[in-house]
XYZ file of C-alpha atoms in Angstrom:
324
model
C 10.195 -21.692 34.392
C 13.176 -22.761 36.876
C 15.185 -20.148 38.874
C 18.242 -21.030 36.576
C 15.982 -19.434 33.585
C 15.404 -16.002 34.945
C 19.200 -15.607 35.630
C 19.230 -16.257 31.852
C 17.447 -13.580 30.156
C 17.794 -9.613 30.896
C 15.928 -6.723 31.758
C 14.312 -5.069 28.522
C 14.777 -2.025 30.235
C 17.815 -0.869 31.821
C 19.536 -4.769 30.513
C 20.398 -5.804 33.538
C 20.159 -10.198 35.035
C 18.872 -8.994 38.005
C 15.353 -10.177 37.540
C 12.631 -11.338 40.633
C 9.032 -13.179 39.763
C 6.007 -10.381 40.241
C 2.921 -11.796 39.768
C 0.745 -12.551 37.476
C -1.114 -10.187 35.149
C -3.906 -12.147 32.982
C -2.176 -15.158 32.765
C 1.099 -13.753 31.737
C 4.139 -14.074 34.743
C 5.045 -10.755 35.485
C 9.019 -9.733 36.457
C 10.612 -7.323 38.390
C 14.210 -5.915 37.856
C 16.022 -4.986 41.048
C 17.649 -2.733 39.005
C 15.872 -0.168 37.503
C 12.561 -1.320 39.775
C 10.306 -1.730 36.791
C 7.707 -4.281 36.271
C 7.555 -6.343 32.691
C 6.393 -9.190 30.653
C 8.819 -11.298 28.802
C 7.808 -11.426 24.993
C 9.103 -14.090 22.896
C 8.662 -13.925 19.316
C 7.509 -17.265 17.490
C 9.757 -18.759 14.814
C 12.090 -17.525 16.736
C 14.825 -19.537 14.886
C 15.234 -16.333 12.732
C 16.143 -13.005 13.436
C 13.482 -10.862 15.147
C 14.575 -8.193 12.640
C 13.596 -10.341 9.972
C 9.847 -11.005 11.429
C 9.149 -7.145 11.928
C 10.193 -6.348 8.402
C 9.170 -8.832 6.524
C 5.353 -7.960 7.652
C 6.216 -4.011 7.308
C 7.236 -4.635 3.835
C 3.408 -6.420 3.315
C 1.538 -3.716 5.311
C 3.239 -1.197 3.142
C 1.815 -2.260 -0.328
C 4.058 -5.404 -1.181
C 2.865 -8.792 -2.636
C 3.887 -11.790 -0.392
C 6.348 -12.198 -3.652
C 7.275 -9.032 -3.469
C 8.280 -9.444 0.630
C 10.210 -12.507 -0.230
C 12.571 -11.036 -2.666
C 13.163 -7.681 -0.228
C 14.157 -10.360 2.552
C 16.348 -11.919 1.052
C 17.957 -8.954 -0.994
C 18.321 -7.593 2.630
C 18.975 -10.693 4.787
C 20.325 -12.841 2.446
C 18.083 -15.234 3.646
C 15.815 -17.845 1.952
C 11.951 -17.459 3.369
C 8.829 -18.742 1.516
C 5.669 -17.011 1.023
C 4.095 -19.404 2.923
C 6.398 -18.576 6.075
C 6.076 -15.032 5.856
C 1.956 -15.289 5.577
C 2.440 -17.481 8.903
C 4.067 -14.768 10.369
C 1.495 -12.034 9.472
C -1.002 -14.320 11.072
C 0.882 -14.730 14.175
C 1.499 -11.184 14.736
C -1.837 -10.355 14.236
C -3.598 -8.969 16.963
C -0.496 -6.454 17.352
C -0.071 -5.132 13.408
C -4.155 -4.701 13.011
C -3.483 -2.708 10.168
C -4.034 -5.978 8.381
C -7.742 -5.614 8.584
C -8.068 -2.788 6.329
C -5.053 -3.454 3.856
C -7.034 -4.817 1.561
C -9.808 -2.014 1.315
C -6.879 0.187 0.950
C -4.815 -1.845 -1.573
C -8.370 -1.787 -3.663
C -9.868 1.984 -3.146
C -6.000 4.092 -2.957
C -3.613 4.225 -5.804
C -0.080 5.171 -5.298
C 2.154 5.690 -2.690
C 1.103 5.119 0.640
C 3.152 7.176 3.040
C 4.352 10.502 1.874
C 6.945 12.517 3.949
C 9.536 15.547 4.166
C 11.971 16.944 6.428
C 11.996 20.105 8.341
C 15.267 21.268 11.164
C 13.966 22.642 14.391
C 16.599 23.631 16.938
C 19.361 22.592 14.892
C 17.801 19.183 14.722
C 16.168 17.143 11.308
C 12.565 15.396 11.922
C 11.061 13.458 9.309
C 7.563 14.279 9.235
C 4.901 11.235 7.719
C 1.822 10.647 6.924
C -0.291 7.715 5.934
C -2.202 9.002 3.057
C -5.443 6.728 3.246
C -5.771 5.874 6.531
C -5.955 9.572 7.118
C -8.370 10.187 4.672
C -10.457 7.035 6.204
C -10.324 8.260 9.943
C -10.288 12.128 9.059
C -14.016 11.781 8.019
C -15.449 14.093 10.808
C -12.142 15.878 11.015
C -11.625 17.250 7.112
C -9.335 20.498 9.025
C -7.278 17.898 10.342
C -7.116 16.317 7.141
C -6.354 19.641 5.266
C -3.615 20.552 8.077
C -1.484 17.392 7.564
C -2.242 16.986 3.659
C -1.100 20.347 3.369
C 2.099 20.854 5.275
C 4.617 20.810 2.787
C 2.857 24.655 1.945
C 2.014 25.713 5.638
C 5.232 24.686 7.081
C 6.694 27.948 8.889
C 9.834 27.543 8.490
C 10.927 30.772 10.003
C 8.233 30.322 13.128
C 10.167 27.389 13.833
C 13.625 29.208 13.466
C 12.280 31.791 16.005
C 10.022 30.602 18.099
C 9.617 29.547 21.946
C 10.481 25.726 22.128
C 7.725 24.121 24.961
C 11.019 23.288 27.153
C 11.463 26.546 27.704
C 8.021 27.096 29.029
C 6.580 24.410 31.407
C 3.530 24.268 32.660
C 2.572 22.833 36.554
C -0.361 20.731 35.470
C -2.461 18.938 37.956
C -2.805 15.831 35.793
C -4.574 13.040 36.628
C -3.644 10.274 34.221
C -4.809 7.246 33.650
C -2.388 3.819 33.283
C -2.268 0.977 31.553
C -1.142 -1.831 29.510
C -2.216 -1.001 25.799
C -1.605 -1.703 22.336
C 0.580 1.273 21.967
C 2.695 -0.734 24.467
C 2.231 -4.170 22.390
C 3.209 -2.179 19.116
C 6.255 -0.596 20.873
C 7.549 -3.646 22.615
C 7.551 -5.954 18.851
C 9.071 -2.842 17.177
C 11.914 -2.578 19.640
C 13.116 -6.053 18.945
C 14.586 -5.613 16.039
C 16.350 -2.278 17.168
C 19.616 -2.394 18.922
C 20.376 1.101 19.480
C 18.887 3.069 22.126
C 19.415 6.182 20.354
C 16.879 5.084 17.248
C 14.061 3.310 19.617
C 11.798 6.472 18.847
C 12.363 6.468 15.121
C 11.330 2.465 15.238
C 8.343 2.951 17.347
C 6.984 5.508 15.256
C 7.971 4.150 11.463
C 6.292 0.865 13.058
C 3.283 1.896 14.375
C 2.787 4.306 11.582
C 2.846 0.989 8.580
C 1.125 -1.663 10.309
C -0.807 -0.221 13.297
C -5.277 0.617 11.788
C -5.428 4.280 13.896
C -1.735 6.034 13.915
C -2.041 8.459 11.186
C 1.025 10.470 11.228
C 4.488 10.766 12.735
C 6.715 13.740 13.992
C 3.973 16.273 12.928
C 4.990 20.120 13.337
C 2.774 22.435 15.550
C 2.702 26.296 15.935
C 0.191 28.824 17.430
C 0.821 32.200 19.554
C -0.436 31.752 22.867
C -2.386 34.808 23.209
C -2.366 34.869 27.423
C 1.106 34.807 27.136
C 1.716 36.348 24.068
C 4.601 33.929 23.161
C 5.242 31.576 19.970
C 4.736 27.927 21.246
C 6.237 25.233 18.121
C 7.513 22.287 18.289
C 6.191 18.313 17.198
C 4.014 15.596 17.792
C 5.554 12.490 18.217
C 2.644 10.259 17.474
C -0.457 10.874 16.090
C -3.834 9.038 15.814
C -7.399 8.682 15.503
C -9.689 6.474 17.512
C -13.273 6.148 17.815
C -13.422 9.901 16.481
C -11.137 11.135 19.082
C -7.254 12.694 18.333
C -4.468 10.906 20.611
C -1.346 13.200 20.691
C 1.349 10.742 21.646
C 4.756 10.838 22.829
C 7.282 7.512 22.931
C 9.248 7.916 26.160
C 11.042 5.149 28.154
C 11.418 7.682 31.142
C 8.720 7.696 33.661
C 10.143 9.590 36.387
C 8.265 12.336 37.973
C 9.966 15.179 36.403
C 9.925 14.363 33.352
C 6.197 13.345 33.296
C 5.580 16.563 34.330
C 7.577 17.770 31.301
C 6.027 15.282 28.893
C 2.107 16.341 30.011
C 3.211 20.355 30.042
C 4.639 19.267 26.564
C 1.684 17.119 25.203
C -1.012 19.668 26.850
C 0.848 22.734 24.353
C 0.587 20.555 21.383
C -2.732 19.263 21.673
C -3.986 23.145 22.016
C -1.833 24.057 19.573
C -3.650 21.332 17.044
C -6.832 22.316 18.613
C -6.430 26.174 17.432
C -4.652 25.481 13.717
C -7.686 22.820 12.987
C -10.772 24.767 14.934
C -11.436 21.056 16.384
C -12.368 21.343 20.031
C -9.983 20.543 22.800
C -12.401 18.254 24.659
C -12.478 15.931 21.267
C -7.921 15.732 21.961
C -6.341 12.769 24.382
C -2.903 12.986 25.263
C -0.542 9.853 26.580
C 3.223 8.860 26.721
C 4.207 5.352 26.542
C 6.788 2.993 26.271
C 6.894 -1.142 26.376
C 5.195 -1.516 29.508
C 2.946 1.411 30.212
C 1.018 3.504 29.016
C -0.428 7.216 30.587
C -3.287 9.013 29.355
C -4.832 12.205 30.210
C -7.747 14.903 28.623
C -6.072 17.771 28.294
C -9.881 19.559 28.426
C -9.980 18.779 31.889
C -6.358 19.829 33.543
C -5.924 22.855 35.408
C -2.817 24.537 35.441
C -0.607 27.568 36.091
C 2.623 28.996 34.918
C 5.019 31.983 35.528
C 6.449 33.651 32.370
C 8.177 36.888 32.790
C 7.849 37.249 36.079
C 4.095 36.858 36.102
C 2.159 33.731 37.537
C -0.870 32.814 34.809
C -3.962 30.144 35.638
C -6.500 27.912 33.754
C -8.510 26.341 36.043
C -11.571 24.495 34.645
């Protein structure tokens, strides 16, 4: 790549030209933007003759149930563009290592009738989330966890809507956590960096991370998933919701998209992810140790065990500790 081709593409960041080599991370050249000081890898998609947006939906609309027919006539109904079935299966191949859910579709498609992702809306702080969940891959990866499976299966009836009108919101109550977390470069950062191509407004990049990840990633399970529990030490109501949530080699991620890595607001994102996780712990009697919690965005990813973290916290005027 000449110097005249990094003045040519922008920062996937903050969108700024002003872009200096970094590196090398396995193989793949590594950039720097003098702007915002962040570190990236240029993606590119293949076929890149049509529109990214195309790509991303056209294997969402397979991952979600639909014949390669099926994804033809939805592309071009919503494109009104002409693709063959033989394109589109090109693409799904392509894109493979990064939409795994591929590898179990077919079980699925075979062993679960009817709709795949069921959903409903709830307002908390004057604000409309649209909780999902991915009916079989939760029943699949909720094998060892059938509380878990009951609490999300089961929402629509233990929703509180009236906790939620009342209760504390975790802003209001952050915890000084002495995290030590863990980063790296991940699939939740391959899955977030695809999505985000076809989205070109920074105030929907959480809604297409999580509506991605959720169709055509093998372990995310739900999205925007409402949590409760009185925390007896301080004798407060804690609610709010889980961003992200998934299931990997029999442990529960809570996850949180976030684009913002300074230090204050990690602190606010572990304080925030540390509350939910316990609060998920309590409602399903699984134990904390068995919970991981991480933010992410298209570059990094930060991970912590919220069994290990100490912390402390003054509420009304008194200072409380958990120290393990």
């Amino acid at each position: 790549m000449t110097q005249k081709n990094i003045e040519d593409f922008k920062c996937p960041i903050c969108n700024k030209k002003d872009i200096l080599y970094n590196g090398w991370n396995q193989n793949k050249q590594i950039y720097y933007c003098k702007n915002c000081k962040k570190r990236f890898e240029r993606h590119e998609l293949k076929n890149n003759n049509y529109n990214p947006s195309i790509i991303i939906n056209a294997i969402s609309y397979f991952n979600i149930g639909n014949s390669l027919n099926d994804v033809v006539q939805l592309i071009d109904k919503k494109y009104k563009t002409k693709v063959t079935t033989n394109l589109i299966y090109s693409w799904i191949g392509d894109y493979y290592k990064i939409c795994n859910y591929k590898k179990i579709r077919a079980y699925i498609l075979k062993n679960y009738n009817g709709g795949i992702i069921d959903a409903f809306s709830y307002n908390h702080n004057d604000c409309n989330y649209n909780f999902m969940f991915h009916k079989p891959k939760l029943k699949i990866l909720c094998d060892n966890h059938p509380k878990l499976l009951d609490y999300i299966t089961k929402m629509k009836e233990l929703y509180p809507k009236n906790f939620f009108e009342k209760g504390r919101k975790h802003s209001n109550l952050n915890l000084d956590i002495n995290f030590r977390k863990e980063g790296k470069y991940n699939q939740a950062c391959r899955l977030a960096d695809f999505s985000l191509k076809a989205c070109d407004k920074n105030t929907e990049k959480r809604k297409f991370v999580e509506n991605f990840m959720l169709i055509n990633d093998s372990s995310t399970v739900a999205c925007e998933v409402p949590v409760w529990f009185w925390e007896k030490y301080l004798d407060v109501g804690i609610c709010g919701h889980i961003d992200i949530l998934q299931i990997r080699k029999g442990n529960i991620y809570v996850l949180e998209y976030s684009s913002n890595d300074s230090k204050n607001k990690e602190e606010n994102i572990a304080s925030k992810l540390f509350l939910y996780a316990s609060g998920l712990s309590f409602r399903t009697s699984i134990p904390l140790m068995k919970f991981r919690c991480a933010w992410f965005d298209q570059n990094n990813y930060y991970e912590f065990s919220p069994w290990e973290q100490n912390f402390s916290v003054k509420f009304r005027n008194k200072l409380y500790f958990r120290k393990i």
